Coordinates of C-alpha atoms in Angstrom, one line a residue:
Chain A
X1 CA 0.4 -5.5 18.1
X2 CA -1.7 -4.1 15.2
X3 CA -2.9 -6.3 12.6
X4 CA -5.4 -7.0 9.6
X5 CA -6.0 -10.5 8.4
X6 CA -7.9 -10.9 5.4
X7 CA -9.3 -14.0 3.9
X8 CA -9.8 -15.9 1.5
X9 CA -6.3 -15.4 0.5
X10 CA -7.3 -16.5 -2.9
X11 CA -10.3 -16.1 -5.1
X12 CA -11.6 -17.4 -8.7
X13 CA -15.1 -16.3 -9.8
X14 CA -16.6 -16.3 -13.2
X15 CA -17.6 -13.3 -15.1
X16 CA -21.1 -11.5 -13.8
X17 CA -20.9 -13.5 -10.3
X18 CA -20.8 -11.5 -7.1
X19 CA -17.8 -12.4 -4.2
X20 CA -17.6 -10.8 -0.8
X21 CA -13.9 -10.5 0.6
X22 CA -13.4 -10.2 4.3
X23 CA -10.8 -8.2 7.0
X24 CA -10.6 -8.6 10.6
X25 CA -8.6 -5.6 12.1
X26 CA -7.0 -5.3 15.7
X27 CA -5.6 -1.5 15.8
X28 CA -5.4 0.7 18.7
X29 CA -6.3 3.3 18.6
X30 CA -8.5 2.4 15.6
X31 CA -9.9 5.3 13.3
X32 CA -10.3 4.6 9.5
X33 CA -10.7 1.1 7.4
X34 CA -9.5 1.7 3.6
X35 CA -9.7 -0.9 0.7
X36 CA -7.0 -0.5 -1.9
X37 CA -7.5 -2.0 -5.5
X38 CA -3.9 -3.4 -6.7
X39 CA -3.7 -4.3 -10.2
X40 CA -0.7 -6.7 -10.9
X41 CA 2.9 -4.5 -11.5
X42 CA 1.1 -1.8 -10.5
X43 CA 0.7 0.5 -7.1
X44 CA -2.5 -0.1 -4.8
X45 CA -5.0 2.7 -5.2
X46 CA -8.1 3.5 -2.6
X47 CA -11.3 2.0 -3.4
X48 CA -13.0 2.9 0.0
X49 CA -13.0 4.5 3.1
X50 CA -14.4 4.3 6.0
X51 CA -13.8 6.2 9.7
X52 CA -15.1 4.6 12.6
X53 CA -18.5 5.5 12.5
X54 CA -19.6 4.6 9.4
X55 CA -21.1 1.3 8.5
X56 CA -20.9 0.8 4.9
X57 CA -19.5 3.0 1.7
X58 CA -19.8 2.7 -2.3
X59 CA -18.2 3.2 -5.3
X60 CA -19.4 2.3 -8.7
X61 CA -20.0 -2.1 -8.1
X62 CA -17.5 -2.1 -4.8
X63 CA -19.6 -1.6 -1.6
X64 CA -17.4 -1.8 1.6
X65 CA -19.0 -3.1 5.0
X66 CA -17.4 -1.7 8.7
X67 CA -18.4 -3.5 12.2
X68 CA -16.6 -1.0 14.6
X69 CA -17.8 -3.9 17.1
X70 CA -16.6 -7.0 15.9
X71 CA -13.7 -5.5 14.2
X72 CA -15.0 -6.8 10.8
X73 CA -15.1 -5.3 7.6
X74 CA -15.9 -7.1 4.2
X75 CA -15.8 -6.0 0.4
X76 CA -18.4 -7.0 -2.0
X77 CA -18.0 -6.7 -6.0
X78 CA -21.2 -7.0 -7.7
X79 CA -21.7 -8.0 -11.3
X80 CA -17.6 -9.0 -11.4
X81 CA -16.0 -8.1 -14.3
X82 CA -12.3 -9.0 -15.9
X83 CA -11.0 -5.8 -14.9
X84 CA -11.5 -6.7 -11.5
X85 CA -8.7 -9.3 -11.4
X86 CA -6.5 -7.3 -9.1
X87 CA -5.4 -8.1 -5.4
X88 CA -7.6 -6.2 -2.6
X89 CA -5.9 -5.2 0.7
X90 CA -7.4 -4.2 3.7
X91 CA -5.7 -1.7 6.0
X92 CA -6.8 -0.3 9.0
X93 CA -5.9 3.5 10.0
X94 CA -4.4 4.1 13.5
X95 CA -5.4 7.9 15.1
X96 CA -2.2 10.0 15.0
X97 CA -0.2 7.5 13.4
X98 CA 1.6 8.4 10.0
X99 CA 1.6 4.2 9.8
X100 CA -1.1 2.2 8.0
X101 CA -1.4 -1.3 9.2
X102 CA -1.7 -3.6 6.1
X103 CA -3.2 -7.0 5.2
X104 CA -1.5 -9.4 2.8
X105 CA -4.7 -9.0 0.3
X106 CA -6.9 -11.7 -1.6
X107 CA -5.4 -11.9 -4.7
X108 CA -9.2 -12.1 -6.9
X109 CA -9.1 -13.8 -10.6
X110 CA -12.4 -12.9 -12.7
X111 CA -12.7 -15.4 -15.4
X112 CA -14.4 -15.0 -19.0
Chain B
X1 CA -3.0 17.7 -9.4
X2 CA -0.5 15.8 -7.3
X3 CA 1.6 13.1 -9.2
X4 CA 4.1 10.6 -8.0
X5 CA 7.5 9.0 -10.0
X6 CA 9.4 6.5 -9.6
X7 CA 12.1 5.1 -11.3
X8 CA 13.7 3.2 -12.7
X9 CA 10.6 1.3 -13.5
X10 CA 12.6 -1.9 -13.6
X11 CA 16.5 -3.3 -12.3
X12 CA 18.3 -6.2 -12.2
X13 CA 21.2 -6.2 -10.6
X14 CA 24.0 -8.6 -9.5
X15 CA 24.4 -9.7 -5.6
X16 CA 26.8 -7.3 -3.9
X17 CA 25.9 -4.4 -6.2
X18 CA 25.1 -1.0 -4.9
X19 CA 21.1 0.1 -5.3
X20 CA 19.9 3.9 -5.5
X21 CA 16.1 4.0 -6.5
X22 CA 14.6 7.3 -6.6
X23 CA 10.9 8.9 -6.0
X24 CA 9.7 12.7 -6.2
X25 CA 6.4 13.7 -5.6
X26 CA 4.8 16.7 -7.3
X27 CA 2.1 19.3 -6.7
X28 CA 2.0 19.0 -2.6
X29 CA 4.5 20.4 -0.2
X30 CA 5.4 18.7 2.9
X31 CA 4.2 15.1 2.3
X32 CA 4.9 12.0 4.3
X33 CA 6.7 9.4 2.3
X34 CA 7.3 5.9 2.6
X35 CA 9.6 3.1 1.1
X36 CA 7.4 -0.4 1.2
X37 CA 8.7 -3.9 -0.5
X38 CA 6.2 -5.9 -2.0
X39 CA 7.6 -9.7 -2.6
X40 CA 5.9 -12.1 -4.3
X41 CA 2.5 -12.8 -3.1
X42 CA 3.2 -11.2 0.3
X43 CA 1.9 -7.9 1.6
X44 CA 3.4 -4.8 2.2
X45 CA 6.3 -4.4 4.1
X46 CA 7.1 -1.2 5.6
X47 CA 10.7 -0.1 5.1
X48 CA 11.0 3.4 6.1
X49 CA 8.9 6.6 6.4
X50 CA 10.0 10.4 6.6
X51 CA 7.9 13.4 7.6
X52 CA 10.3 16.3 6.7
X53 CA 13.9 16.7 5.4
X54 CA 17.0 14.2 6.7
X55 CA 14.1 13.1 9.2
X56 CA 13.9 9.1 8.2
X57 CA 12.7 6.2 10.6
X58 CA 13.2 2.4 9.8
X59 CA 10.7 0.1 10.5
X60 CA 13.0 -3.2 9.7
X61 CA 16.5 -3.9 10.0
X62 CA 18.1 -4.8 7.0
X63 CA 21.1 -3.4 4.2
X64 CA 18.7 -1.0 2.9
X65 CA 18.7 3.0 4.0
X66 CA 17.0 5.9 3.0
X67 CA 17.3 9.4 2.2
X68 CA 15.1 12.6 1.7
X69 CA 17.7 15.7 0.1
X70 CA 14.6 17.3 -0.6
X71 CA 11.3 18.1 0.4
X72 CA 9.7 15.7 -2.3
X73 CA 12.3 13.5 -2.8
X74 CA 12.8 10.3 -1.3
X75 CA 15.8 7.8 -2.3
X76 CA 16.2 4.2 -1.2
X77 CA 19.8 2.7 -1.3
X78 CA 22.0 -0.2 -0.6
X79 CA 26.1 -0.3 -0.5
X80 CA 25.5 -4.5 -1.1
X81 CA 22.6 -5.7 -2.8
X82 CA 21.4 -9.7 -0.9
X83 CA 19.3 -11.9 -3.3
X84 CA 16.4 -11.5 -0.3
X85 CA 16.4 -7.9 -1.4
X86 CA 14.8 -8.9 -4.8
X87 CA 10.6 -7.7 -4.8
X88 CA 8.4 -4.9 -6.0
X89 CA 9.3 -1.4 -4.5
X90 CA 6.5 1.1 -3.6
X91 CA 7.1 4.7 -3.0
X92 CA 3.9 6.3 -1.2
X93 CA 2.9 10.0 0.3
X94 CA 0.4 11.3 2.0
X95 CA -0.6 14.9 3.6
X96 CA -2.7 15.4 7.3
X97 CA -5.5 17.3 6.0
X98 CA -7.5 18.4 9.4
X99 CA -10.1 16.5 9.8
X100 CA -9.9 14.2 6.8
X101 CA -8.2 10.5 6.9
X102 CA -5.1 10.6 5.5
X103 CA -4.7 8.7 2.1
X104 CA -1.5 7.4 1.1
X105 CA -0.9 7.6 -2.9
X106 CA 1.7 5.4 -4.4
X107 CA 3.8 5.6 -7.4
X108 CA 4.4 3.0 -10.1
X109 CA 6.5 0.7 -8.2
X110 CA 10.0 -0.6 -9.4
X111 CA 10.3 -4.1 -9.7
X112 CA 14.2 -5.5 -8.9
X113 CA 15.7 -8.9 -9.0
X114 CA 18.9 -9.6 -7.4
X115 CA 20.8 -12.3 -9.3

């Protein structure tokens, strides 16, 4: 059975401090690892991407981490800021599958 | 540019009422679409997903069903709305693009409580 298990399921950081959140996938066939930003009362939106063969991907302070190996991937937020208060899910691609596999997200709170 | 609606944005509705929530995607042709729920501090739950017209598959059992009249149109009903039904309500689509993973785009969400 596919899965994605993220942890912590919970995070507070202070303003300016860095966090690194973590995913551990098991799909079959596996193909692409994707972080989604979802801000509260909203819909998720893709942060990163990342196929198989690629080890690690940026955008703006999010850099995202892949271990095709050890099935791990981790998200790290630098320099946090309140904006970032969101919940990040980690879902891994299957190859030929219209279905995403989904985690249940760390819900992050950036405080002033 | 492609967008995604939903609406409405917001619903509360009594047990044993019936639900239509509604969700049209514009500037793409042919998307996948999918129906998640969202409940409080969970994940998302898969409910259905369509790749073409009147072509729907359920990933859950439940009161819910679905319904795609149109190519970018995708409609979520009950006949009997259950107090367990209440949660956030994603629309998504997404397009194979050879060669390129294939991102899904969600709408706005609607957010129902059953009372």
């Amino acid at each position: 059975k596919n899965q994605v298990e993220q942890s912590p399921q919970s995070l507070i950081i202070l303003e300016g401090k860095n966090c690194t959140l973590q995913c551990n996938y098991t799909v079959s066939p596996f193909s692409n690892l994707r972080w989604y930003k979802q801000d509260t009362g909203r819909g998720p939106v893709s942060l990163t991407i990342m196929t198989f063969s690629e080890n690690t991907k940026s955008n703006g302070r999010y850099t995202a981490t892949l271990d095709a190996d050890t099935k791990q991937s981790s998200l790290h937020i630098t320099a946090s800021q309140l904006s970032d208060s969101a919940s990040y899910i980690c879902v891994a691609e299957s190859g030929g599958s219209y279905i995403p596999t989904f985690g249940r997200g760390t819900s992050l709170i950036v405080h002033p | 540019s492609q967008t995604i609606h939903q609406w409405p944005a917001t619903l509360v509705q009594p047990v044993g009422s019936p639900l239509s929530l509604e969700c049209t995607v514009e500037g793409t042709s042919n998307p996948n679409l999918y129906w998640y729920r969202q409940a409080a501090g969970r994940g998302l739950q898969l409910l259905f997903y369509s790749v073409g017209i009147g072509q729907i598959s359920s990933e859950v059992p439940q009161n819910l069903s679905a319904s795609r009249p149109q190519d970018r149109q995708f409609i979520l009903s009950s006949k009997k709305l259950l107090l367990s039904d209440s949660g956030f309500y994603l629309c998504a689509w997404s397009v194979l693009l050879t060669g390129t993973p294939r991102t899904q785009y969600f709408g706005p969400g609607t957010r129902l409580l059953v009372l």
